[in-house]
Amino acid sequence: MGVEGAGLAYLVSSTSRAGMDHASLPSVLSYVYETALEHVCDDEDIDYPQLVTGVQQHVTGIRSADSDKTSSSSGATASNGRLGPAVVAVDRASVCGSFSYSSDNLTIESLGNFSSCRANVAVYTGKWMYECTVLTPGIQQIGWATIHCPFTAEEGVGDAPDSYAVDGKRMRKWSVKPQPYGEPWVQGDVMGCCLDLDAGTLTFYRNGQSLGTAYDRVRTMQPSLAYFPAVSLSHTERCMLNFGAKPFMYPVVGYQPLQSPPSTAVSQEAAYYCSCFTRLCLIAAADGQDGLVFGQAGASTAAARANSTKVDDLAVGVAATDQPQPQAVTAAGALGGLGYSASGCSPRTPAAALGPPFSGSVSLSSADIVLLAAVVLEPLQQLLVSHPYLIHSALLPVLGDAQRENEPQTSRQLQLMMQLLVLVWHQEFNSIMFTVLEALAYRCQISPLLVQDFPYTAGYPHLALAVSLLQHPRIMRLFVLHPDFMSVLEGLLTRKSPSPKDLQTLLPHVWWKGCKDETASEERLRASISIITTTLAKVEQRQYDMLELLLATPFHDPATATTSTRRDDDDDCALLVFLRFLLQKNRGALRDVPPPGLSESTVLMTTFFGLLRLLQPALQAACESGTGPLAAFPVAELLAAADAAAEASPVFDAPRLGGVVSHLARENSLSDLEKQPISVGPVQPPSRVGSTPDNSSSKPYASTVQNQQGTQQGSRRQQQRYVAPPALKDAWVPELLNTCMLLYCWRVGFNYKMIHTLSSSVASSSATLEDLDRMIANSPGGDPARAGTWLIGTRKVYHDELTRDVRLLTLLRVAFFSPGKQAALCNLTTYLATLVTTVSSIPPAAKPDTPAAGSEAANGQPSAAEGQPQQQPQQDGLASPSGNGGSSGEPHLSNLLRYLPVVYVEVIVDYLTASRRCDEQSIVLPSAAAAGSDVAVQGPQAYVAWLCGSLNDRRIANPDVQESLLQVCGLLLDQPTWRSLVEAQPDKAWELVGSLLQVFDSRLWHPASGVLLKVIKDCGFGHQTAASRSPASLQQVLLDSLEGKSPIAAADNSSIAVSLALGGSAAAVARSDQDPAVVAARTKGFLNRLFNTLNWTLTEFTVCVGDLHNLRGRRSILEAQNQYRRTGLMFELSVNFMRILEFVVPTHAFLGSAVNRTRLRELLQFVLSHFTNGPDARRLNELLQANQPATPGASSSGGGTAPQAPAVAAAGLPGAAAPPPAPLAAAIPAYAASAMQFESNSLSERVQKPALLAPVMGILLAVWGAHKEGVADSGGDALLRELAGMADERFMAALQFMKVGSGAWYRTHTSQQPQRAS
C-alpha cells in the first residue's frame, strides 16, 4: 500500500506498523520500497544489484502509469497561448528607471523615483497567474500590461489603456483611472495576479483570498494584445516575483503558471524516492527498545555484488572495517558520520552506534543503511539538480514532516537524514541544502499568525526546521560561507506583521477601561493575549537558538570582513560578521530620505532582543556586583573616535547629546584620561549605606578600581556571579551592547514611541467617547434616538478609531512588553542609567585618589594642562569644583558626556514612558528580590540618580532630549513610589527642584511647567494646608529653594556619603549648596518668566474669545476650529500658571519684592474684571452658553443654570442656555456642522471659569494672611494694604460666583480635603 503524502504520523501509527515488529528482512525492504523484493535478499544478506533493478522497474511502472494518464487527458498544453522562453525572468531591456536584482533575477528593488519593468513572456489566451510577494508595503502597482503600455518616470502599469494593476498601499485598482479596490497589504503578503483571457477577467488574490474581480472587460483576441506580467515600484520598494520556477504558495484552481513545472511523471518519481527515504530513516531511527543491533553481517558480500559506482564505493568503504561486531558498529558509524544515542544526540557530538529499528531476526549494519539509502538518493539527486522545483515540492515537505515537536524519534530521524544526505550526495549536497534554507527563509517572511494553528504558527515550523538543519556542522559551514548568507539569514529572522484585517481576526474582542460595548470582553481579550504571547515566545526562542548557533560558529573568511573589524578574523564568529554587515547596511536609516537596501524592520527588532538576551548575564553582573565584561565600558573607544577610520563606523552617524561628532572633536576634545574605560558599578540602597560607604562603585575609571589594594581579589570572588553564555567572549560584549543600541536607534525605538503615542490616543479617545455618550444620553427628551446625527456619526468615528488603536496597542504590548522582555529592558536601562550618571560626573583629567598607603595610581594619567598630576585633592575619584566653570561657579566636568549617542538616553526615556503609559503595565521593579535588598532598589535608584543629574546638564545640547527628560520626570512624579523615592534623598530633591526652576526660565517653559504642577499636586485653594505638608515633601523643597534654604547645608557628612553611594557625584552635591546670590538670581528669573508667560496666555485667551464672539459668522471652518482649540489651550495654560503663582505667593521671596507685588495687583485686577463681572465676563459667558446645547438640569461650563434668577443676575450670567445664533448656523455648511458643534461643545467643557478663580481665591487669602503677619518690608506696607483691601473686596464676590455659577465644580474641588483657610 502506498503512503505518499501520509506523513510520519501515519508511518509511526500502530496500524501501519502492525506485524512489523518482528518482520523479516524481505518484509522490511518491501515496506521501504513499496514493491515485492523477496527475491533480492534472504534473512541474512541483500543482493544490492537486484535491489537496484527492482526499484528501477517499479519506477518505470510509475512513469508509464502517469504517461497514460497524461495522454488520455484532454486540454491544451501549457505552451498554448504563451509566447516567450521556457525560463521566465525580468526583461531588463524593458526597464524604465533603475532596479537592483537578486542572484535569481526575481527579487527587484527600485532605485529610481518610479521604476517599471516587464517579464520576458506574454500570454494571449488561456488562464494564467503569477505571484508577487510584497517585501515593502509601499506604493507598488502590480498587474499585467501589453507591450504598448509606456513606462516613464511618473507612469507605469495601469496608467495606460490595456494595462491593469492593483496598489494595496492606496487600496486602488488602476487602468487609466484609479478606483477603490482591495485591502491594505503588509510586508510579506503574497499577491496572486490571475488573468483569464478566455473570459476577459482579471482577479487579484491576497494570501489566497480573492479580492473580487477587478476587471471583467479585458480586451482579448485582437492584434498586439498579448499581456506581459509587469510591475511599477516607487523608490526603495521591493518585491519578489514567482512565475512558476517554484511552487505557488497560494495556487488558484484552473490557472497555470507562466513557467511550466516538471512533468507529472518526474514529480511522481521524486515523490516516490522521498517516501522511500522517509520510511528507511523512520525504521533506522525507531525506538531502541524494540531490538536489533546493527551488525557487520553481509557488508562484505554486499560490496562484492554492488554494481553502482557510488554504492560500490560506499559498500567497500564500510566493509573495510573488518572487526568484531561491536567494534564494527562503532567503526561504521564513525566512517559514515552516523550514530546517535538513545536520548538523541547533536550532530556536533555523534554517538558511537546507530540505534535499532526493529526487533527480530533482521540484522542490518550501518553499511546496509547507507547502501539502502543510496539506492533512492542517487537518482533523487539527479532529479533535484536538473529540476530545482522538486526541492520545494518533494524534498522540503519530507524534511518538514521529520521536524515535529514532542516526538524524539522524529528528531533522531531528521539527524539521520542529514547524515545520509551528506554521505551520499557529496558536493551536490551544498547547493541543494542552501536552496532548502532559502525556501525556509522565504516561508518565514510570508507566514502569518493564524488562529487555527496556534501556537505553531507565524513561521515557527520553518524556523524550527532551519535551526535543526543548521545544527549540522557541514550545513552551518556552507551556510555562513555562501555569498547569499546575509540575505537568507535576514529572511529567517523576519516576522510578518498582521494587517488591520488580520489583527481583527487575531483579536476579535477588545476592551478598555470604561468600555460599555456589549461585544467587549476583558476575559476574552486576556485569553487572546495569552495565546499570542505563547506563540511569539516559541518563535523568538527558535530565533535566539539560531543566534546562539552563529555565535558558536567561527568565521574565517577575510573577504567579507567589514572595515569596522578591530580583531583578526580568527577571533570573530559568524554572528559578529552578520551584525557588522547589518549595521553597515542600515546606517542611513535615520536620513530624511532613507537609501535603498535597508533591512526589514522585524529583522532589526529580532536581532535587538536576541542580543539583549545574550547580554543579560553581563548586565546583571555589572549592575549587581560590578563584575563581568561590562563593568568597564570603553566609551571613548567605541563612541568618541573621530578619525578617518571612525567615520566608516555606523556609530559615527548616530546623533550625540552634545551635537555633531566632527564639531565635538574640534571644539571639545578629550584628554588621555577621559579615553580610558569607564567603571560602571552597582547602585547601593540607602539602608545599606553608612557614614563610610564603599566608594569603589563611584570610581569613574576602570583603572582606578583595579589598582586598589584587595580589589582584584574581591573581583575574583564576585566574578563567580557572572556566568557567560557558551561561546561568548568577554571582548565581544561591549561591541554587542553598542550594536544593540544602534539597532534600537534605527528601528526598535519607533515601536516604543508608538506605544506611548497609542496609549495617549486611547486615553484621549476613550474620554471623548464618554463625553459623546453623555451628550447622547442628555439629548432632548432624554431619548438617545433623538440625538443629532452629528453626535451619532462622530461617536462612530471615535469608536472605530479607538477599537483599531486598542488592537494595535495590545499587539505591541504583547510583542515588546512580555515579562521576559520587560525584565531584560529593566536590566538594560538600569545599566545605561548608571553608565550615563558615571560619565556625567567624571572630570576631564583627574588623578585617581590614593585610598591607602602604598597603593599606586594608574600609569599614564596626565592632567588637563601639561600632563602633570593635579595638585587639587579629589574626593572618591570624582571632580571637585574648580575655577574652570566661569562666572557661574559650575565645575568644569568632562566632555565625554557630549559624545554619548542620544540613543543611550532614549532607551531609558522610552522604556519608562511606554511602560508607564501601558494600561496593564507599570514600571518594572525587581519584585523577585527580597524587600530591602540591593536588587530590589537597583533600577529605581539608578533612574533617580540619572534623571536628577541630567535634567539641567548644559552639556546636553539636543533639545529633544531635554524635553523628553522633562516628560519622563512628570510621568514618574505621578507615581507615589517614585515620588517618595526622590523625597527620601534631600540632595536629589533639591537638585531636581533647582533644575526645574532653571529650565522654566528657558525655551522649555511649557514642559517644565507641567512638571512643576506635578510637584505642587494637591496644593492650593481647597486642598491641604501648609501645616499638613511633610518637611521632606517636594512642595516644601520647592519653597525652600525659592527662599534659599538648602537642605544640604544642614546635612552632615553621612548624608553626602549616602548621596554619593546612590549614584550622585561630589560635583552635584557641591552645586546643590549654592550661595544666596545664585539662588536669588534663579528665583528672580523664575518669577519674571512666570509673570510674563501668564500675562501672555491671559491676553491671548481674551483676544481669542473676542474673535470667536465677534467674527464667528465670517471665518472659514478650519480657521474656526483652530480658534476654538487655541482658546481652550490658552485657558488651560492660564489655569496652570495661576496655580503655580498661587503656590509661590506666600513666600518671602515673592511678597518681599515691591515689583512682584505691583505686578500681582495688575494681574488680579485683569483676571477679576474678565472672569467675574464686567463686559468682558459677560461676553465670555455668552460665547460659552451659545456653544452648549440646552440640557435641562445640567450645569453650564460658563456659569451653569442658576437655581435662582436673582443670584444668577448678580453673578452676571444669563439665565438659560440658548441655541446657536442664526449667523453661525448659516455660515457653517451641512457637511461640517458636526465637527464645528463638537469643537464648540469641547470648548464649553474645557473653559471652566471656577478652575481659574480657585487659585485667585488662594492668592487673595495668602495676601490677606501676609498682611496680618506683616511679611513685607516697611516701604511696601501701603501696597500690601491695597492688596489686602482687594482681597476683602473681591473674595466674597468671587466665592459666591463659584458657588452659584458652578456648584458641581465647587463641591468637587473643595470637599476632597480641608480648605487652606477658613
mmCIF file of C-alpha atoms in Angstrom, residues 442 471 649 668 782 787 934 994 1026 1117 1314:
data_model
loop_
_atom_site.group_PDB
_atom_site.id
_atom_site.type_symbol
_atom_site.label_atom_id
_atom_site.label_comp_id
_atom_site.label_asym_id
_atom_site.label_seq_id
_atom_site.Cartn_x
_atom_site.Cartn_y
_atom_site.Cartn_z
ATOM 1 C CA TYR A 442 11.067 32.833 2.257
ATOM 2 C CA GLN A 471 22.929 22.208 13.929
ATOM 3 C CA SER A 649 31.786 53.034 11.578
ATOM 4 C CA ASN A 668 35.528 69.626 22.856
ATOM 5 C CA GLY A 782 -33.812 62.078 27.320
ATOM 6 C CA ALA A 787 -29.804 62.862 19.339
ATOM 7 C CA ASP A 934 20.285 45.595 46.594
ATOM 8 C CA GLY A 994 16.577 73.672 41.246
ATOM 9 C CA ALA A 1026 0.830 74.210 54.843
ATOM 10 C CA ILE A 1117 -14.359 76.200 9.012
ATOM 11 C CA PRO A 1314 -9.860 70.628 54.213
#
